[in-house]
Coordinates of C-alpha atoms and ligand atoms in Angstrom, one line a residue:
X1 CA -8.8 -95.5 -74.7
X2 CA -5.6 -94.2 -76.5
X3 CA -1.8 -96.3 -76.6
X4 CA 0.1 -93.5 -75.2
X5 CA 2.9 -94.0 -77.6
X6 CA 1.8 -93.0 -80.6
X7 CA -2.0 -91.6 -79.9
X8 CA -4.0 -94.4 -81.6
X9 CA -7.2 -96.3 -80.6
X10 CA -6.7 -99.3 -78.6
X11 CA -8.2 -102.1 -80.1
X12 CA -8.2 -106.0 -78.8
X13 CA -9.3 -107.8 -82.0
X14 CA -7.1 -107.6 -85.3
X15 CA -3.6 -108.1 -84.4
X16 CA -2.7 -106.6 -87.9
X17 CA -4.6 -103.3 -87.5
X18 CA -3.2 -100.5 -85.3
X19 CA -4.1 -100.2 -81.9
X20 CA -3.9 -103.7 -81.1
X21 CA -3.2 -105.1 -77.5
X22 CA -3.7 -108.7 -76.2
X23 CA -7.0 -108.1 -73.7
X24 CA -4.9 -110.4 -71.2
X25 CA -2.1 -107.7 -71.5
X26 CA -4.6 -104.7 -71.3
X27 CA -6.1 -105.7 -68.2
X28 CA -2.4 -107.0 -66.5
X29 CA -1.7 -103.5 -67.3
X30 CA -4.7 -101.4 -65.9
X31 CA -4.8 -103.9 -62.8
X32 CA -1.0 -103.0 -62.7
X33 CA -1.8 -99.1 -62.8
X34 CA 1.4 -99.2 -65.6
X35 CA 0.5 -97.1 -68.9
X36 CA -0.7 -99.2 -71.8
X37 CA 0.7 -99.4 -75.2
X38 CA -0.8 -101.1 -78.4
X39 CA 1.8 -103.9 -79.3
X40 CA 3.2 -102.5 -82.3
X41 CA 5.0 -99.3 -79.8
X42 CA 5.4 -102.3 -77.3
X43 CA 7.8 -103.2 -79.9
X44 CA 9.7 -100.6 -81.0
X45 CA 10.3 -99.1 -77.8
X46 CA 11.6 -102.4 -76.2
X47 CA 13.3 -104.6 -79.0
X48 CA 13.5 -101.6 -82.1
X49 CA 11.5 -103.5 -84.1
X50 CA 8.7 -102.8 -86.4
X51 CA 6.1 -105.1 -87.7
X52 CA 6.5 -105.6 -91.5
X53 CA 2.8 -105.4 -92.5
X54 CA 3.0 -101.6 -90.7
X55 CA 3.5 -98.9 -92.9
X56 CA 1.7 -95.9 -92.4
X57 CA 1.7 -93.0 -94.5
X58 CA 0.7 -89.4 -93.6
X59 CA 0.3 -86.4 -95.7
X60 CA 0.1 -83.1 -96.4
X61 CA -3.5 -83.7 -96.2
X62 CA -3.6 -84.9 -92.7
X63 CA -1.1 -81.9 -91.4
X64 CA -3.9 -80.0 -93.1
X65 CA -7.0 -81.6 -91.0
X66 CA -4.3 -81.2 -88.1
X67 CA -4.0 -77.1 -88.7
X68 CA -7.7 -76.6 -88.5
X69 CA -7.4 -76.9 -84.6
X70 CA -3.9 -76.0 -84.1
X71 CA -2.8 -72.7 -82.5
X72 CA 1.1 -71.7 -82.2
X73 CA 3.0 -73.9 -84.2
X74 CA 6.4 -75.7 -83.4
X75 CA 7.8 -76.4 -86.7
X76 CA 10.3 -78.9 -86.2
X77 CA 13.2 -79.2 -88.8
X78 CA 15.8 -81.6 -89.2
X79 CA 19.3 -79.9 -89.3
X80 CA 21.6 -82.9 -90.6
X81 CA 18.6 -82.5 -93.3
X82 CA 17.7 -79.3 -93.6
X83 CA 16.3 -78.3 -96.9
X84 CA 14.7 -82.2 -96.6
X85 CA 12.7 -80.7 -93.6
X86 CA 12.0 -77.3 -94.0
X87 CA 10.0 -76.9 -96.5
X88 CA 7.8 -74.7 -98.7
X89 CA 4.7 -77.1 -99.0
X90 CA 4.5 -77.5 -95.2
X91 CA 5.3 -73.7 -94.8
X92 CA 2.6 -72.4 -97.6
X93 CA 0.2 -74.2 -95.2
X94 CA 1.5 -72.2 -92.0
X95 CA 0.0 -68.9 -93.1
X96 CA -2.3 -67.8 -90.3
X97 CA -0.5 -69.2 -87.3
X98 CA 2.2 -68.2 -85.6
X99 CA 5.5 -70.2 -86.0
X100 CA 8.4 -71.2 -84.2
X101 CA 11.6 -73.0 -85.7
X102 CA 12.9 -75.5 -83.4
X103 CA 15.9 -77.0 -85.1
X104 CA 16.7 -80.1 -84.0
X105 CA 19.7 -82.6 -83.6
X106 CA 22.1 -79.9 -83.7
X107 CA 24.5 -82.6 -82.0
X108 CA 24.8 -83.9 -85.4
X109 CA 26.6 -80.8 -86.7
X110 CA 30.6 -80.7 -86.8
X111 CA 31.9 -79.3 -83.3
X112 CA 33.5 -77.3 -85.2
X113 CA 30.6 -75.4 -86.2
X114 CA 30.0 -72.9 -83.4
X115 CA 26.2 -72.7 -82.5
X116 CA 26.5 -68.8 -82.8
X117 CA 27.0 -69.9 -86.4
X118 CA 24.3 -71.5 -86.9
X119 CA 22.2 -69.8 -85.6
X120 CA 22.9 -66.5 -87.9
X121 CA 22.6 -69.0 -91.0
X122 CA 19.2 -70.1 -89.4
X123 CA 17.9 -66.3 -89.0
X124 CA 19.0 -65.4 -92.8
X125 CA 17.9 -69.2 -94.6
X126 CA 14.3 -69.2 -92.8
X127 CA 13.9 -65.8 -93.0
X128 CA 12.3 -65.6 -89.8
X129 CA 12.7 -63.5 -86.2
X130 CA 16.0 -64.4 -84.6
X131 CA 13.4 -65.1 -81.5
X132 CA 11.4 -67.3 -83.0
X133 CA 14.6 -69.8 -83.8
X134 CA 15.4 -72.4 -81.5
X135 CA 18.0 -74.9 -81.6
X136 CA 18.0 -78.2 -79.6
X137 CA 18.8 -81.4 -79.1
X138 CA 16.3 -83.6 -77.8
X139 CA 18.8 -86.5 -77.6
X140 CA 21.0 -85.1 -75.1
X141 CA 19.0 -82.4 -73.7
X142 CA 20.8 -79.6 -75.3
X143 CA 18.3 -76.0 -75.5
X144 CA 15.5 -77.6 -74.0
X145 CA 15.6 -75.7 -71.2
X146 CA 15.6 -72.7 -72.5
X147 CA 12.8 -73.7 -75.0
X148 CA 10.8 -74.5 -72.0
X149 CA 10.8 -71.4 -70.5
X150 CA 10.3 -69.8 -73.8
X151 CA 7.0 -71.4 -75.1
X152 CA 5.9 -71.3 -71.1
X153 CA 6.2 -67.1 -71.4
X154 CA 5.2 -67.1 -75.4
X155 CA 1.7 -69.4 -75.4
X156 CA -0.7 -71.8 -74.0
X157 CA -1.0 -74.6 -76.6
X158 CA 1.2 -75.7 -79.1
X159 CA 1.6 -78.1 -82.0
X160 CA 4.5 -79.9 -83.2
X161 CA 4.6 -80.6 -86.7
X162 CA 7.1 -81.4 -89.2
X163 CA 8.3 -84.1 -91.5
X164 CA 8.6 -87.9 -90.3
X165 CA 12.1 -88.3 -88.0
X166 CA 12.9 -84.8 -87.5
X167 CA 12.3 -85.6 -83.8
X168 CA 9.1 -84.3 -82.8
X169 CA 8.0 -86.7 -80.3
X170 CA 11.4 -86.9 -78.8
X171 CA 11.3 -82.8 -78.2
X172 CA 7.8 -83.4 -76.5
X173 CA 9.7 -85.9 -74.5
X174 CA 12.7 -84.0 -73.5
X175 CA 10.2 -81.2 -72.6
X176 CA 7.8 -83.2 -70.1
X177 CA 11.1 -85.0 -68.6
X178 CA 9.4 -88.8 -69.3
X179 CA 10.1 -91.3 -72.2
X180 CA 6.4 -91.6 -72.6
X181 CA 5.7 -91.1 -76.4
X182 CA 7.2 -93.8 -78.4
X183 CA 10.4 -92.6 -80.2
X184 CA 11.7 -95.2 -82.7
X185 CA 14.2 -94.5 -86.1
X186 CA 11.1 -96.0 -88.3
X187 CA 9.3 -93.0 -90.2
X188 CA 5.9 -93.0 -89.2
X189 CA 5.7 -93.8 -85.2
X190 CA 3.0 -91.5 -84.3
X191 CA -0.2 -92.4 -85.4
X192 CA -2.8 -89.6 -83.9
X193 CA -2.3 -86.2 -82.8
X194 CA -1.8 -86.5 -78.8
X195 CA -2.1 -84.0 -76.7
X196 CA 1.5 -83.7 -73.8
X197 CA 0.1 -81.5 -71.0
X198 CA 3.4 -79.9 -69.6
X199 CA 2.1 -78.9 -66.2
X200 CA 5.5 -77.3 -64.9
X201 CA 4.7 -74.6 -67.6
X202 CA 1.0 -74.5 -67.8
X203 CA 1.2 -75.4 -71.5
X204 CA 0.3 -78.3 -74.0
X205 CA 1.6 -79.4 -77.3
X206 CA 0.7 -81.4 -79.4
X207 CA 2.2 -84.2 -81.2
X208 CA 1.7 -85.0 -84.7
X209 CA 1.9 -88.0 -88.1
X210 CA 5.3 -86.7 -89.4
X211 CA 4.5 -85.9 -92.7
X212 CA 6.2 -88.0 -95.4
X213 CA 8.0 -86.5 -98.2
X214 CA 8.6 -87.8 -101.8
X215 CA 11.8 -86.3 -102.8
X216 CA 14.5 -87.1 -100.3
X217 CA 17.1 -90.3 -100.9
X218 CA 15.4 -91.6 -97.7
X219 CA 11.7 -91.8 -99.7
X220 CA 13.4 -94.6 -102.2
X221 CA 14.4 -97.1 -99.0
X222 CA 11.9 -99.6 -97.0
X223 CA 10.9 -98.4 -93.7
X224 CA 13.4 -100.3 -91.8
X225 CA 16.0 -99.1 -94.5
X226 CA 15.4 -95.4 -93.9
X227 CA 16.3 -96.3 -89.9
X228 CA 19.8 -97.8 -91.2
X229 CA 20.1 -94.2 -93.2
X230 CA 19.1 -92.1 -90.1
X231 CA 22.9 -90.9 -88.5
X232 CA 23.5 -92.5 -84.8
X233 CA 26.9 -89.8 -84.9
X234 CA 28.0 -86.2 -86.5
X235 CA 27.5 -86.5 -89.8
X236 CA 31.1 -87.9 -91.3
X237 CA 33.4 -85.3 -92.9
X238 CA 35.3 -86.4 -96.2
X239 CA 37.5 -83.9 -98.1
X240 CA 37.7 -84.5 -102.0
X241 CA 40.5 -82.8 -103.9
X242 CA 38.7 -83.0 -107.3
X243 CA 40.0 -83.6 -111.1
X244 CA 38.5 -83.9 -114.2
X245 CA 38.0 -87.8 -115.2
X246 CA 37.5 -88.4 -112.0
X247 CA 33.8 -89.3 -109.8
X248 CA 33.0 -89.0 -106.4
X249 CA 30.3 -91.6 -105.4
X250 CA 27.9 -90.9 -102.0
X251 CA 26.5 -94.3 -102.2
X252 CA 24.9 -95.4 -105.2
X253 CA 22.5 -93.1 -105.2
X254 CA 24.2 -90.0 -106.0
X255 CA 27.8 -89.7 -108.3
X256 CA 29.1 -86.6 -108.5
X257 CA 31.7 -85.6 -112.3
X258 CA 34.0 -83.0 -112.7
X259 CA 32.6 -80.9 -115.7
X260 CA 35.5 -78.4 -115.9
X261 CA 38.4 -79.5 -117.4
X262 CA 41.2 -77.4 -115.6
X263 CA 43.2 -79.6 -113.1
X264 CA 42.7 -79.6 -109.9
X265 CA 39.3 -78.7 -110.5
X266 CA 38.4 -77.8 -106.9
X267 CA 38.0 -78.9 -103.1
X268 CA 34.9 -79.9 -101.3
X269 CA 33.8 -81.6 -98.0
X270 CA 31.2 -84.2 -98.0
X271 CA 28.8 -84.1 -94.8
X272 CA 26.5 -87.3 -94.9
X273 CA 25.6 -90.1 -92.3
X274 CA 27.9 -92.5 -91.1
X275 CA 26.1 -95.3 -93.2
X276 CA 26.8 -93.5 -97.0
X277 CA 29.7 -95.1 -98.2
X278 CA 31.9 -92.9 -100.0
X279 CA 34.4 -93.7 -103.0
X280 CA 36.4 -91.9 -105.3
X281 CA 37.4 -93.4 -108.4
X282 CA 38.2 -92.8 -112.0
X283 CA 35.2 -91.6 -113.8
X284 CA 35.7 -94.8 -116.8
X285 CA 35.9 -97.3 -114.3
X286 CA 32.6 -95.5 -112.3
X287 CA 30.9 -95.8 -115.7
X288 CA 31.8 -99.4 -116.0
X289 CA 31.3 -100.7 -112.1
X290 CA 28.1 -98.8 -111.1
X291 CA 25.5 -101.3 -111.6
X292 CA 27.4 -103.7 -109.8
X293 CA 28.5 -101.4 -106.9
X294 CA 25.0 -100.4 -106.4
X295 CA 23.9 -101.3 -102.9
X296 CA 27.0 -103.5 -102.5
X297 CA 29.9 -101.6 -102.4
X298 CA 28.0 -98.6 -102.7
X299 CA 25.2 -98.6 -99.9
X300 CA 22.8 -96.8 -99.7
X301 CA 20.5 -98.8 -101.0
X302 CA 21.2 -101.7 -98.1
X303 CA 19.7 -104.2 -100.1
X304 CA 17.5 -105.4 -102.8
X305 CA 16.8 -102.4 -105.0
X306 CA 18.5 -102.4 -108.5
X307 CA 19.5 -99.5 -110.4
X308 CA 17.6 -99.9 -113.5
X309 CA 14.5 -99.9 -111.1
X310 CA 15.1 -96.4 -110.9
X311 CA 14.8 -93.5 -113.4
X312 CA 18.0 -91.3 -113.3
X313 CA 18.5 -87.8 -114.0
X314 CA 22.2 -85.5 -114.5
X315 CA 22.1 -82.5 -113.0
X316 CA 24.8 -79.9 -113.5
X317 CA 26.1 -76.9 -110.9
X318 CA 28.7 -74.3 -110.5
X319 CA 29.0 -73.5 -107.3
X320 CA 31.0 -70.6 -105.7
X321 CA 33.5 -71.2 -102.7
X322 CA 31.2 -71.4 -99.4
X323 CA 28.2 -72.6 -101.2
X324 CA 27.0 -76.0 -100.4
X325 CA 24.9 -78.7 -103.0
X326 CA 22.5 -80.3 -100.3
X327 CA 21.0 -83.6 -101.7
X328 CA 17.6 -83.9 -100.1
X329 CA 17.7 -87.1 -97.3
X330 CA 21.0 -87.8 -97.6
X331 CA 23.4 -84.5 -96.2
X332 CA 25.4 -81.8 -98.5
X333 CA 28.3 -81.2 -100.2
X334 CA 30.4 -78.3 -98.9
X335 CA 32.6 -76.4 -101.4
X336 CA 35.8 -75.8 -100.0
X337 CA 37.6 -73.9 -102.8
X338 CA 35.7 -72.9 -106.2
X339 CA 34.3 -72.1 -108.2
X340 CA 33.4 -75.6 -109.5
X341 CA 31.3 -77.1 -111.9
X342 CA 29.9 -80.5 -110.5
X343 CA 27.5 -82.5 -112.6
X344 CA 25.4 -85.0 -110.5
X345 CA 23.7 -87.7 -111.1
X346 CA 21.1 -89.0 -109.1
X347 CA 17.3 -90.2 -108.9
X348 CA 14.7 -88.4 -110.6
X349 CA 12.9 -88.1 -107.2
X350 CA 15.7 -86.8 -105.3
X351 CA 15.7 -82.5 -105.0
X352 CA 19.1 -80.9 -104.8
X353 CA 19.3 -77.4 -103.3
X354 CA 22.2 -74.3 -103.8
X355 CA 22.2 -72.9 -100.2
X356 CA 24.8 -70.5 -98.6
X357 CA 27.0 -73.0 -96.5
X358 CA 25.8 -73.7 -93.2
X359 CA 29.6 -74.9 -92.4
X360 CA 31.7 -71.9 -93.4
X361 CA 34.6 -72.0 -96.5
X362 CA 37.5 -71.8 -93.6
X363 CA 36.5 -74.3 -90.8
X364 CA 38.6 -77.3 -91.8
X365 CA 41.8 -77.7 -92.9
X366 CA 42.3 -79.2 -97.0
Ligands
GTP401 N1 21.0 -87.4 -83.0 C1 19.8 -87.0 -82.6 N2 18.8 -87.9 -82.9 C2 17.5 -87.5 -82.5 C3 17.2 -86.2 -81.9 N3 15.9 -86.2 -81.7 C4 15.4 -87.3 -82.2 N4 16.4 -88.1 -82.6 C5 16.2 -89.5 -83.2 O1 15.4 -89.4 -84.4 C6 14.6 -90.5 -84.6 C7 13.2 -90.1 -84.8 O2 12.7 -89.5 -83.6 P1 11.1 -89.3 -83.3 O3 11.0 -88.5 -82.1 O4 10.4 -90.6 -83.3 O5 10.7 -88.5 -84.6 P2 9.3 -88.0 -85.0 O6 9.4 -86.7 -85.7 O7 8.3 -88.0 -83.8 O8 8.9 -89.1 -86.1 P3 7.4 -89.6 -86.6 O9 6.6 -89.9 -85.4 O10 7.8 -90.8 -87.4 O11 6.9 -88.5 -87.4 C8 14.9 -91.4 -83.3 O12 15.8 -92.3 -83.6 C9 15.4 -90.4 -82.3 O13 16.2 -90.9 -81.3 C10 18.3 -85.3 -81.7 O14 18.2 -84.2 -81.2 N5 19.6 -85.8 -82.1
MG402 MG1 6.6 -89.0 -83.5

């Protein structure tokens, strides 16, 4: 028998293996007729909490194994991490099936970004039939209809893949109207692909491991770490009039130096969870205080990682006005008025991307 949370194997004798369930509480629950869940989505879903010796990992090798038996495909991206999500190792792996975007959490975008908007920037980045691009929310229902009736007309069986906490099971959830699938802000909830029969459309999908990535801020935290990263709001806007000598830091994971040496040098917006502290500063004092700011004043990291533990790397842009500098994991920078020449430094790990701005050069006010 499965946990119908996260699709593993129930088991009733190693309380630190996955799977397990107390065989008192297993048979309280089939005498009960109530579904049964393995302990470890028992506790996420009740008291958010996750078991420190858990920390699974899946990878492009499992989505693989997964593809083998998979017909359409739902490939569900992250929009408050975009180029973090969608991504040209999952995609090489897509040829052969047919795909459709579902782009998800679009209720962390700015209001001020009309959906309209987005989706023209969606058809143009992922290159893909305007059709075949849906945007939801699975948090507060927004699309879902509407995706409903299109995979009911479109297919028969889906599967949902994507990286870990873009939101997949929560879409299957929002789809089938129940809370059944465990949904937690841990990367790495599902364990086993799990079939959801949607019986109002005549249609399954299935859910899937999110896939973990290497190369976004969110890889360098713990588990629980990457939950405090995840937004709970719109991403927070913060508008930088920039000079030389001076240094923008998103945390202590990414500081961002003028390299021109005109004055002003330029204006951008910031878009990053609510949870990245950001601080502007003169560029001799960032040089002196960033060891000491790291995960203190400067969070992320939330605790216990220091800054030599990491290699570092100085990467250097110019970017045109409406372009935007997305860091992978961690949300974009928006340029405002350039051209600029930005040099960032960051973790070696951590991918940057130039992308046409998904929020346009005129929506806010400088
Ligand atoms: N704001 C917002 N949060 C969402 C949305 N969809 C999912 N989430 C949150 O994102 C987190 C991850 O959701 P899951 O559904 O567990 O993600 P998953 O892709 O199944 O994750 P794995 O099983 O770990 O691969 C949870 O905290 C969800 O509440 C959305 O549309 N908007
Ligand atoms: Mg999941």
């Amino acid at each position: 028998m499965k946990c119908k949370g996260c699709g593993v194997e129930l088991q009733t004798v190693d309380e630190t293996v996955p799977g397990y369930i107390s065989e008192r509480v297993l048979n309280e629950r089939l005498s009960d007729g109530r579904p049964v869940l393995c302990k470890r989505c028992f506790s996420m879903k009740h008291y958010g909490r996750l078991d420190a010796q858990d920390n699974p990992v899946h990878s492009l090798e499992n989505l693989k194994v997964y593809l083998k038996t998979a017909g359409d495909i739902l490939y569900v991206i992250d929009l408050s991490d975009f180029n973090g999500t969608f991504r040209g190792d999952i995609l090489s792996l897509l040829t052969g099936h047919r795909v459709h975007y579902v782009l998800n959490k679009v209720d962390l975008l700015p209001l001020e970004v009309k959906i309209e908007e987005i989706k023209a920037w969606a058809v143009e980045t992922l290159k893909a039939p305007e059709r075949r691009i849906k945007l939801v929310s699975s948090l507060n229902g927004y699309g879902v209809d509407s995706l409903f009736t299109y995979l009911k007309e479109s297919g028969e069986n889906y599967t949902a893949i994507g990286v870990t906490n873009v939101g997949k099971s929560s879409l299957l959830n929002a789809l089938a109207r129940s809370n059944e699938i465990t949904v937690s802000r841990f990367p790495g909830t599902t364990l086993e692909v799990t079939p959801k029969r949607l019986e109002r459309a005549g249609i399954t999908v299935y859910d899937t491991p999110g896939v973990f990535t290497g190369d976004r801020v969110s890889d360098l935290l713990s588990v629980s770490d990457q939950s405090v990263l995840l937004p709970r709001k719109k991403l927070e806007r913060y508008t930088v009039q920039f000079h030389s000598e001076r240094t923008v830091f998103a945390g202590g994971f990414v500081r961002i130096d003028a390299v021109n040496n005109s004055d002003p040098v330029g204006i951008f917006h910031l878009f990053m969870p609510e949870s990245v502290s950001i601080h502007e500063t003169n560029s001799s004092i960032a040089d002196a205080q960033w060891d000491s700011w790291f995960g203190n004043f400067l969070k992320p990291p939330f605790n216990g990682l220091a800054k030599s533990a990491l290699v570092w790397k100085r990467e250097q842009y110019s970017l045109k006005t409406g372009q935007e500098l997305h860091v992978n994991g961690q949300g974009w920078i928006n340029i405002a008025k350039g051209p600029v020449s930005l040099s960032i430094t960051l973790p070696e790990s951590v991918r940057l991307t130039v992308r046409k701005g998904l929020v346009g050069p005129t929506k806010f006010k400088r």
